[in-house]
Short mmCIF file of N, CA, C and O in Angstrom, two decimals:
data_model
loop_
_atom_site.label_atom_id
_atom_site.label_comp_id
_atom_site.label_asym_id
_atom_site.label_seq_id
_atom_site.Cartn_x
_atom_site.Cartn_y
_atom_site.Cartn_z
N MET A 1 0.84 -1.18 0.00
CA MET A 1 0.00 0.00 0.00
C MET A 1 0.89 1.24 0.00
O MET A 1 1.76 1.39 0.84
N ASN A 2 0.66 2.12 -0.92
CA ASN A 2 1.47 3.33 -1.04
C ASN A 2 0.78 4.52 -0.39
O ASN A 2 -0.45 4.62 -0.39
N LYS A 3 1.57 5.39 0.15
CA LYS A 3 1.07 6.65 0.68
C LYS A 3 0.56 7.47 -0.49
O LYS A 3 1.05 7.34 -1.61
N GLU A 4 -0.43 8.33 -0.26
CA GLU A 4 -1.00 9.10 -1.35
C GLU A 4 0.02 10.00 -2.04
O GLU A 4 0.05 10.07 -3.25
N ASN A 5 0.84 10.70 -1.27
CA ASN A 5 1.80 11.59 -1.90
C ASN A 5 2.99 11.81 -0.97
O ASN A 5 2.82 11.98 0.21
N VAL A 6 4.17 11.79 -1.54
CA VAL A 6 5.41 12.04 -0.81
C VAL A 6 6.05 13.27 -1.45
O VAL A 6 6.13 13.38 -2.67
N THR A 7 6.49 14.20 -0.61
CA THR A 7 7.11 15.42 -1.12
C THR A 7 8.62 15.35 -0.96
O THR A 7 9.12 15.07 0.13
N ILE A 8 9.30 15.62 -2.07
CA ILE A 8 10.76 15.73 -2.07
C ILE A 8 11.08 17.20 -2.31
O ILE A 8 10.63 17.78 -3.30
N THR A 9 11.84 17.77 -1.39
CA THR A 9 12.21 19.17 -1.49
C THR A 9 13.72 19.27 -1.64
O THR A 9 14.46 18.62 -0.90
N VAL A 10 14.16 20.06 -2.62
CA VAL A 10 15.58 20.29 -2.81
C VAL A 10 15.84 21.77 -2.59
O VAL A 10 15.26 22.62 -3.26
N TYR A 11 16.69 22.08 -1.63
CA TYR A 11 17.16 23.44 -1.39
C TYR A 11 18.46 23.62 -2.14
O TYR A 11 19.36 22.78 -2.03
N GLY A 12 18.56 24.69 -2.89
CA GLY A 12 19.79 24.90 -3.64
C GLY A 12 19.93 26.33 -4.11
O GLY A 12 19.19 27.21 -3.72
N ALA A 13 20.91 26.52 -5.00
CA ALA A 13 21.19 27.83 -5.56
C ALA A 13 21.88 27.66 -6.90
O ALA A 13 22.41 26.59 -7.20
N ASP A 14 21.87 28.72 -7.70
CA ASP A 14 22.55 28.67 -8.99
C ASP A 14 24.06 28.52 -8.81
O ASP A 14 24.70 27.83 -9.57
N GLN A 15 24.61 29.18 -7.80
CA GLN A 15 26.05 29.04 -7.56
C GLN A 15 26.30 27.78 -6.74
O GLN A 15 25.47 27.38 -5.94
N ARG A 16 27.42 27.14 -6.99
CA ARG A 16 27.74 25.90 -6.28
C ARG A 16 28.20 26.18 -4.86
O ARG A 16 28.83 27.19 -4.58
N CYS A 17 27.91 25.24 -4.01
CA CYS A 17 28.36 25.26 -2.63
C CYS A 17 29.89 25.30 -2.64
O CYS A 17 30.52 24.56 -3.39
N ALA A 18 30.49 26.12 -1.81
CA ALA A 18 31.95 26.29 -1.80
C ALA A 18 32.69 24.97 -1.56
O ALA A 18 33.74 24.73 -2.14
N SER A 19 32.15 24.11 -0.73
CA SER A 19 32.82 22.84 -0.45
C SER A 19 32.37 21.73 -1.39
O SER A 19 32.76 20.58 -1.22
N CYS A 20 31.52 22.07 -2.37
CA CYS A 20 30.98 21.06 -3.29
C CYS A 20 31.44 21.34 -4.72
O CYS A 20 30.68 21.14 -5.67
N VAL A 21 32.66 21.82 -4.87
CA VAL A 21 33.17 22.27 -6.16
C VAL A 21 33.05 21.21 -7.26
O VAL A 21 32.66 21.51 -8.37
N ASN A 22 33.36 19.97 -6.96
CA ASN A 22 33.32 18.92 -7.98
C ASN A 22 31.98 18.21 -8.08
O ASN A 22 31.81 17.33 -8.91
N ALA A 23 31.04 18.59 -7.26
CA ALA A 23 29.71 17.97 -7.27
C ALA A 23 28.81 18.68 -8.28
O ALA A 23 29.06 19.82 -8.66
N PRO A 24 27.76 18.00 -8.72
CA PRO A 24 26.80 18.65 -9.63
C PRO A 24 26.13 19.83 -8.94
O PRO A 24 26.03 19.88 -7.71
N GLY A 25 25.64 20.77 -9.73
CA GLY A 25 24.92 21.92 -9.18
C GLY A 25 23.56 21.51 -8.64
O GLY A 25 23.09 20.39 -8.84
N SER A 26 22.92 22.44 -7.96
CA SER A 26 21.63 22.17 -7.33
C SER A 26 20.54 21.82 -8.34
O SER A 26 19.79 20.86 -8.14
N LYS A 27 20.44 22.59 -9.41
CA LYS A 27 19.42 22.32 -10.43
C LYS A 27 19.67 20.97 -11.10
O LYS A 27 18.74 20.21 -11.36
N GLU A 28 20.94 20.66 -11.38
CA GLU A 28 21.27 19.36 -11.99
C GLU A 28 20.90 18.23 -11.04
O GLU A 28 20.36 17.20 -11.47
N THR A 29 21.16 18.41 -9.76
CA THR A 29 20.81 17.40 -8.76
C THR A 29 19.29 17.22 -8.71
O THR A 29 18.79 16.09 -8.67
N TYR A 30 18.56 18.31 -8.72
CA TYR A 30 17.09 18.29 -8.70
C TYR A 30 16.55 17.50 -9.90
O TYR A 30 15.71 16.61 -9.75
N GLU A 31 17.06 17.80 -11.08
CA GLU A 31 16.60 17.12 -12.30
C GLU A 31 17.03 15.65 -12.31
O GLU A 31 16.27 14.77 -12.70
N TRP A 32 18.24 15.37 -11.85
CA TRP A 32 18.75 14.00 -11.76
C TRP A 32 17.90 13.17 -10.81
O TRP A 32 17.55 12.03 -11.12
N LEU A 33 17.55 13.74 -9.66
CA LEU A 33 16.70 13.03 -8.71
C LEU A 33 15.34 12.71 -9.31
O LEU A 33 14.83 11.59 -9.16
N GLN A 34 14.74 13.67 -10.01
CA GLN A 34 13.44 13.43 -10.64
C GLN A 34 13.51 12.27 -11.63
O GLN A 34 12.65 11.40 -11.63
N ALA A 35 14.55 12.25 -12.45
CA ALA A 35 14.70 11.19 -13.45
C ALA A 35 14.94 9.84 -12.79
O ALA A 35 14.29 8.84 -13.12
N ALA A 36 15.87 9.78 -11.84
CA ALA A 36 16.21 8.51 -11.20
C ALA A 36 15.04 7.96 -10.38
O ALA A 36 14.72 6.77 -10.45
N ILE A 37 14.39 8.82 -9.63
CA ILE A 37 13.26 8.39 -8.80
C ILE A 37 12.08 7.99 -9.68
O ILE A 37 11.41 7.00 -9.41
N GLY A 38 11.86 8.75 -10.74
CA GLY A 38 10.77 8.43 -11.67
C GLY A 38 10.95 7.06 -12.30
O GLY A 38 9.97 6.31 -12.47
N ARG A 39 12.18 6.71 -12.66
CA ARG A 39 12.43 5.39 -13.25
C ARG A 39 12.15 4.27 -12.26
O ARG A 39 11.63 3.22 -12.63
N LYS A 40 12.48 4.49 -11.01
CA LYS A 40 12.35 3.42 -10.02
C LYS A 40 10.95 3.35 -9.40
O LYS A 40 10.41 2.27 -9.20
N TYR A 41 10.36 4.50 -9.10
CA TYR A 41 9.10 4.53 -8.37
C TYR A 41 7.93 5.11 -9.16
O TYR A 41 6.80 5.05 -8.68
N GLY A 42 8.19 5.70 -10.31
CA GLY A 42 7.14 6.43 -11.01
C GLY A 42 7.02 7.80 -10.37
O GLY A 42 7.68 8.10 -9.37
N ASN A 43 6.18 8.65 -10.93
CA ASN A 43 6.04 10.00 -10.39
C ASN A 43 4.63 10.32 -9.91
O ASN A 43 4.37 11.43 -9.47
N GLU A 44 3.72 9.35 -10.00
CA GLU A 44 2.33 9.63 -9.65
C GLU A 44 2.15 10.02 -8.20
O GLU A 44 1.28 10.79 -7.86
N GLU A 45 2.96 9.47 -7.30
CA GLU A 45 2.78 9.69 -5.88
C GLU A 45 3.84 10.60 -5.27
O GLU A 45 4.00 10.65 -4.06
N ILE A 46 4.57 11.32 -6.13
CA ILE A 46 5.67 12.14 -5.64
C ILE A 46 5.49 13.58 -6.12
O ILE A 46 5.21 13.83 -7.29
N THR A 47 5.65 14.51 -5.20
CA THR A 47 5.66 15.93 -5.52
C THR A 47 7.08 16.44 -5.32
O THR A 47 7.70 16.15 -4.29
N TYR A 48 7.60 17.17 -6.30
CA TYR A 48 8.95 17.71 -6.23
C TYR A 48 8.87 19.22 -6.04
O TYR A 48 8.07 19.89 -6.68
N ARG A 49 9.71 19.74 -5.16
CA ARG A 49 9.80 21.18 -4.93
C ARG A 49 11.27 21.59 -4.96
O ARG A 49 12.11 20.92 -4.38
N TYR A 50 11.55 22.70 -5.63
CA TYR A 50 12.90 23.26 -5.63
C TYR A 50 12.81 24.63 -4.97
O TYR A 50 11.97 25.45 -5.33
N ILE A 51 13.67 24.86 -3.98
CA ILE A 51 13.67 26.13 -3.27
C ILE A 51 15.05 26.77 -3.42
O ILE A 51 16.05 26.19 -3.00
N ASP A 52 15.09 27.95 -4.04
CA ASP A 52 16.33 28.69 -4.18
C ASP A 52 16.61 29.40 -2.86
O ASP A 52 15.80 30.22 -2.41
N ILE A 53 17.73 29.08 -2.24
CA ILE A 53 18.02 29.59 -0.91
C ILE A 53 18.27 31.10 -0.87
O ILE A 53 18.21 31.71 0.19
N PHE A 54 18.51 31.70 -2.03
CA PHE A 54 18.77 33.14 -2.06
C PHE A 54 17.54 33.97 -2.40
O PHE A 54 17.55 35.19 -2.22
N THR A 55 16.47 33.33 -2.90
CA THR A 55 15.28 34.09 -3.27
C THR A 55 14.04 33.70 -2.47
O THR A 55 13.07 34.44 -2.44
N ALA A 56 14.07 32.56 -1.81
CA ALA A 56 12.91 32.10 -1.05
C ALA A 56 12.85 32.78 0.31
O ALA A 56 13.85 33.28 0.82
N GLU A 57 11.67 32.77 0.89
CA GLU A 57 11.50 33.26 2.25
C GLU A 57 12.28 32.34 3.19
O GLU A 57 12.21 31.12 3.07
N GLU A 58 13.02 32.92 4.10
CA GLU A 58 13.90 32.12 4.96
C GLU A 58 13.10 31.18 5.85
O GLU A 58 12.02 31.51 6.34
N ASP A 59 13.62 29.97 6.01
CA ASP A 59 13.05 29.00 6.93
C ASP A 59 14.21 28.34 7.69
O ASP A 59 15.37 28.72 7.53
N GLU A 60 13.93 27.35 8.51
CA GLU A 60 14.98 26.76 9.35
C GLU A 60 16.10 26.13 8.53
O GLU A 60 17.26 26.19 8.91
N TYR A 61 15.78 25.53 7.37
CA TYR A 61 16.82 24.89 6.56
C TYR A 61 17.68 25.91 5.86
O TYR A 61 18.89 25.76 5.79
N ILE A 62 17.06 26.95 5.33
CA ILE A 62 17.84 28.02 4.68
C ILE A 62 18.77 28.66 5.71
O ILE A 62 19.94 28.91 5.43
N GLU A 63 18.26 28.89 6.90
CA GLU A 63 19.08 29.48 7.96
C GLU A 63 20.29 28.59 8.27
O GLU A 63 21.41 29.08 8.38
N LYS A 64 20.09 27.29 8.37
CA LYS A 64 21.19 26.37 8.66
C LYS A 64 22.19 26.31 7.51
O LYS A 64 23.40 26.18 7.73
N ILE A 65 21.71 26.40 6.28
CA ILE A 65 22.61 26.43 5.12
C ILE A 65 23.45 27.70 5.16
O ILE A 65 24.67 27.67 4.97
N MET A 66 22.80 28.83 5.42
CA MET A 66 23.51 30.11 5.46
C MET A 66 24.54 30.16 6.59
O MET A 66 25.55 30.85 6.48
N GLU A 67 24.27 29.43 7.65
CA GLU A 67 25.20 29.40 8.79
C GLU A 67 26.22 28.25 8.66
O GLU A 67 26.92 27.94 9.61
N ASP A 68 26.27 27.62 7.49
CA ASP A 68 27.20 26.53 7.19
C ASP A 68 27.02 25.31 8.09
O ASP A 68 27.95 24.54 8.30
N GLU A 69 25.81 25.13 8.61
CA GLU A 69 25.51 23.93 9.39
C GLU A 69 25.10 22.78 8.46
O GLU A 69 25.24 21.61 8.82
N LEU A 70 24.56 23.14 7.30
CA LEU A 70 24.17 22.16 6.27
C LEU A 70 24.72 22.62 4.93
O LEU A 70 24.90 23.81 4.69
N PHE A 71 24.97 21.65 4.05
CA PHE A 71 25.43 21.97 2.70
C PHE A 71 24.27 21.86 1.71
O PHE A 71 23.33 21.11 1.94
N TYR A 72 24.36 22.61 0.63
CA TYR A 72 23.36 22.46 -0.42
C TYR A 72 24.01 21.87 -1.65
O TYR A 72 25.23 21.98 -1.80
N PRO A 73 23.28 21.20 -2.53
CA PRO A 73 21.86 20.97 -2.43
C PRO A 73 21.49 20.08 -1.24
O PRO A 73 22.17 19.09 -0.96
N LEU A 74 20.43 20.48 -0.57
CA LEU A 74 19.90 19.75 0.58
C LEU A 74 18.62 19.05 0.12
O LEU A 74 17.74 19.70 -0.43
N VAL A 75 18.53 17.75 0.31
CA VAL A 75 17.37 16.98 -0.14
C VAL A 75 16.58 16.51 1.08
O VAL A 75 17.12 15.86 1.97
N LEU A 76 15.30 16.87 1.08
CA LEU A 76 14.39 16.44 2.14
C LEU A 76 13.32 15.53 1.56
O LEU A 76 12.83 15.78 0.46
N VAL A 77 12.98 14.49 2.28
CA VAL A 77 11.84 13.64 1.93
C VAL A 77 10.88 13.76 3.10
O VAL A 77 11.21 13.39 4.22
N GLU A 78 9.72 14.33 2.83
CA GLU A 78 8.71 14.57 3.87
C GLU A 78 9.32 15.29 5.07
O GLU A 78 9.05 14.95 6.21
N GLY A 79 10.16 16.29 4.80
CA GLY A 79 10.72 17.12 5.85
C GLY A 79 11.91 16.53 6.59
O GLY A 79 12.44 17.15 7.50
N GLU A 80 12.34 15.32 6.19
CA GLU A 80 13.51 14.69 6.82
C GLU A 80 14.70 14.78 5.86
O GLU A 80 14.54 14.53 4.67
N ILE A 81 15.87 15.09 6.39
CA ILE A 81 17.05 15.21 5.54
C ILE A 81 17.43 13.84 5.00
O ILE A 81 17.68 12.90 5.75
N ALA A 82 17.47 13.74 3.67
CA ALA A 82 17.84 12.49 2.99
C ALA A 82 19.22 12.59 2.37
O ALA A 82 19.81 11.58 2.00
N GLY A 83 19.75 13.80 2.24
CA GLY A 83 21.07 13.98 1.67
C GLY A 83 21.42 15.46 1.60
O GLY A 83 20.54 16.30 1.56
N GLU A 84 22.73 15.73 1.59
CA GLU A 84 23.17 17.12 1.45
C GLU A 84 24.52 17.17 0.76
O GLU A 84 25.29 16.21 0.81
N GLY A 85 24.77 18.26 0.08
CA GLY A 85 26.05 18.45 -0.63
C GLY A 85 26.09 17.65 -1.92
O GLY A 85 25.89 18.18 -2.99
N ASP A 86 26.32 16.37 -1.81
CA ASP A 86 26.32 15.44 -2.94
C ASP A 86 25.47 14.24 -2.52
O ASP A 86 26.01 13.21 -2.14
N PRO A 87 24.14 14.39 -2.56
CA PRO A 87 23.25 13.36 -2.02
C PRO A 87 23.38 12.02 -2.75
O PRO A 87 23.65 11.98 -3.94
N ARG A 88 23.20 10.95 -2.01
CA ARG A 88 23.28 9.58 -2.55
C ARG A 88 21.88 9.03 -2.78
O ARG A 88 21.01 9.14 -1.91
N LEU A 89 21.68 8.44 -3.94
CA LEU A 89 20.38 7.87 -4.27
C LEU A 89 19.93 6.83 -3.25
O LEU A 89 18.76 6.78 -2.89
N LYS A 90 20.84 6.01 -2.78
CA LYS A 90 20.48 4.96 -1.84
C LYS A 90 19.79 5.54 -0.61
O LYS A 90 18.78 5.02 -0.14
N SER A 91 20.32 6.63 -0.09
CA SER A 91 19.72 7.28 1.08
C SER A 91 18.34 7.85 0.76
O SER A 91 17.40 7.71 1.53
N VAL A 92 18.21 8.48 -0.40
CA VAL A 92 16.92 9.04 -0.81
C VAL A 92 15.91 7.91 -0.99
O VAL A 92 14.77 8.00 -0.52
N TYR A 93 16.32 6.82 -1.63
CA TYR A 93 15.44 5.67 -1.81
C TYR A 93 14.97 5.11 -0.46
O TYR A 93 13.81 4.76 -0.29
N GLN A 94 15.88 5.01 0.49
CA GLN A 94 15.52 4.50 1.82
C GLN A 94 14.45 5.37 2.47
O GLN A 94 13.50 4.87 3.07
N HIS A 95 14.59 6.68 2.33
CA HIS A 95 13.59 7.59 2.89
C HIS A 95 12.25 7.45 2.17
O HIS A 95 11.20 7.49 2.82
N LEU A 96 12.27 7.28 0.85
CA LEU A 96 11.02 7.10 0.11
C LEU A 96 10.31 5.83 0.55
O LEU A 96 9.09 5.82 0.76
N GLU A 97 11.06 4.76 0.69
CA GLU A 97 10.47 3.48 1.09
C GLU A 97 9.95 3.53 2.52
O GLU A 97 8.93 2.93 2.84
N LYS A 98 10.62 4.29 3.36
CA LYS A 98 10.16 4.49 4.73
C LYS A 98 8.78 5.15 4.75
O LYS A 98 7.98 4.93 5.65
N HIS A 99 8.50 5.95 3.71
CA HIS A 99 7.22 6.65 3.61
C HIS A 99 6.23 5.92 2.71
O HIS A 99 5.26 6.52 2.23
N GLY A 100 6.46 4.65 2.47
CA GLY A 100 5.46 3.81 1.83
C GLY A 100 5.60 3.58 0.33
O GLY A 100 4.78 2.88 -0.25
N LEU A 101 6.60 4.14 -0.31
CA LEU A 101 6.76 3.90 -1.75
C LEU A 101 7.49 2.59 -1.97
O LEU A 101 8.34 2.19 -1.17
N SER A 102 7.16 1.92 -3.06
CA SER A 102 7.88 0.71 -3.43
C SER A 102 8.21 0.79 -4.91
O SER A 102 7.51 1.41 -5.69
N ALA A 103 9.33 0.13 -5.27
CA ALA A 103 9.79 0.15 -6.65
C ALA A 103 8.74 -0.46 -7.57
O ALA A 103 8.02 -1.39 -7.18
N GLN A 104 8.66 0.10 -8.78
CA GLN A 104 7.71 -0.42 -9.77
C GLN A 104 8.19 -1.75 -10.31
O GLN A 104 9.40 -2.01 -10.39
N GLU A 105 7.27 -2.57 -10.73
CA GLU A 105 7.60 -3.86 -11.36
C GLU A 105 8.09 -3.60 -12.78
O GLU A 105 7.63 -2.69 -13.45
N GLY A 106 9.02 -4.44 -13.20
CA GLY A 106 9.46 -4.43 -14.60
C GLY A 106 10.29 -3.30 -14.92
O GLY A 106 10.64 -2.76 -15.82
#
């Protein structure tokens, strides 16, 4: 049984994180996650959000990124941190499955 909808939020910026020089940019990570997750789980039950840390209204995650407590891109699944800086698919998948998603057949 799948949950009705799971939200994946990516916090990022056009400029790369200073400590993430060799990692993909935030937008590339956001698009890569959509493609990889869509192949494995489909997209019917997933909502994707991208938040630009320099233009969005500040919240607790933006504040932590600005204070160098967290790195961006920061990936949240249902408000829980699933990855930061250079997020790993395995961790994101584990969070999705924790929230009731299962891989598609075939």
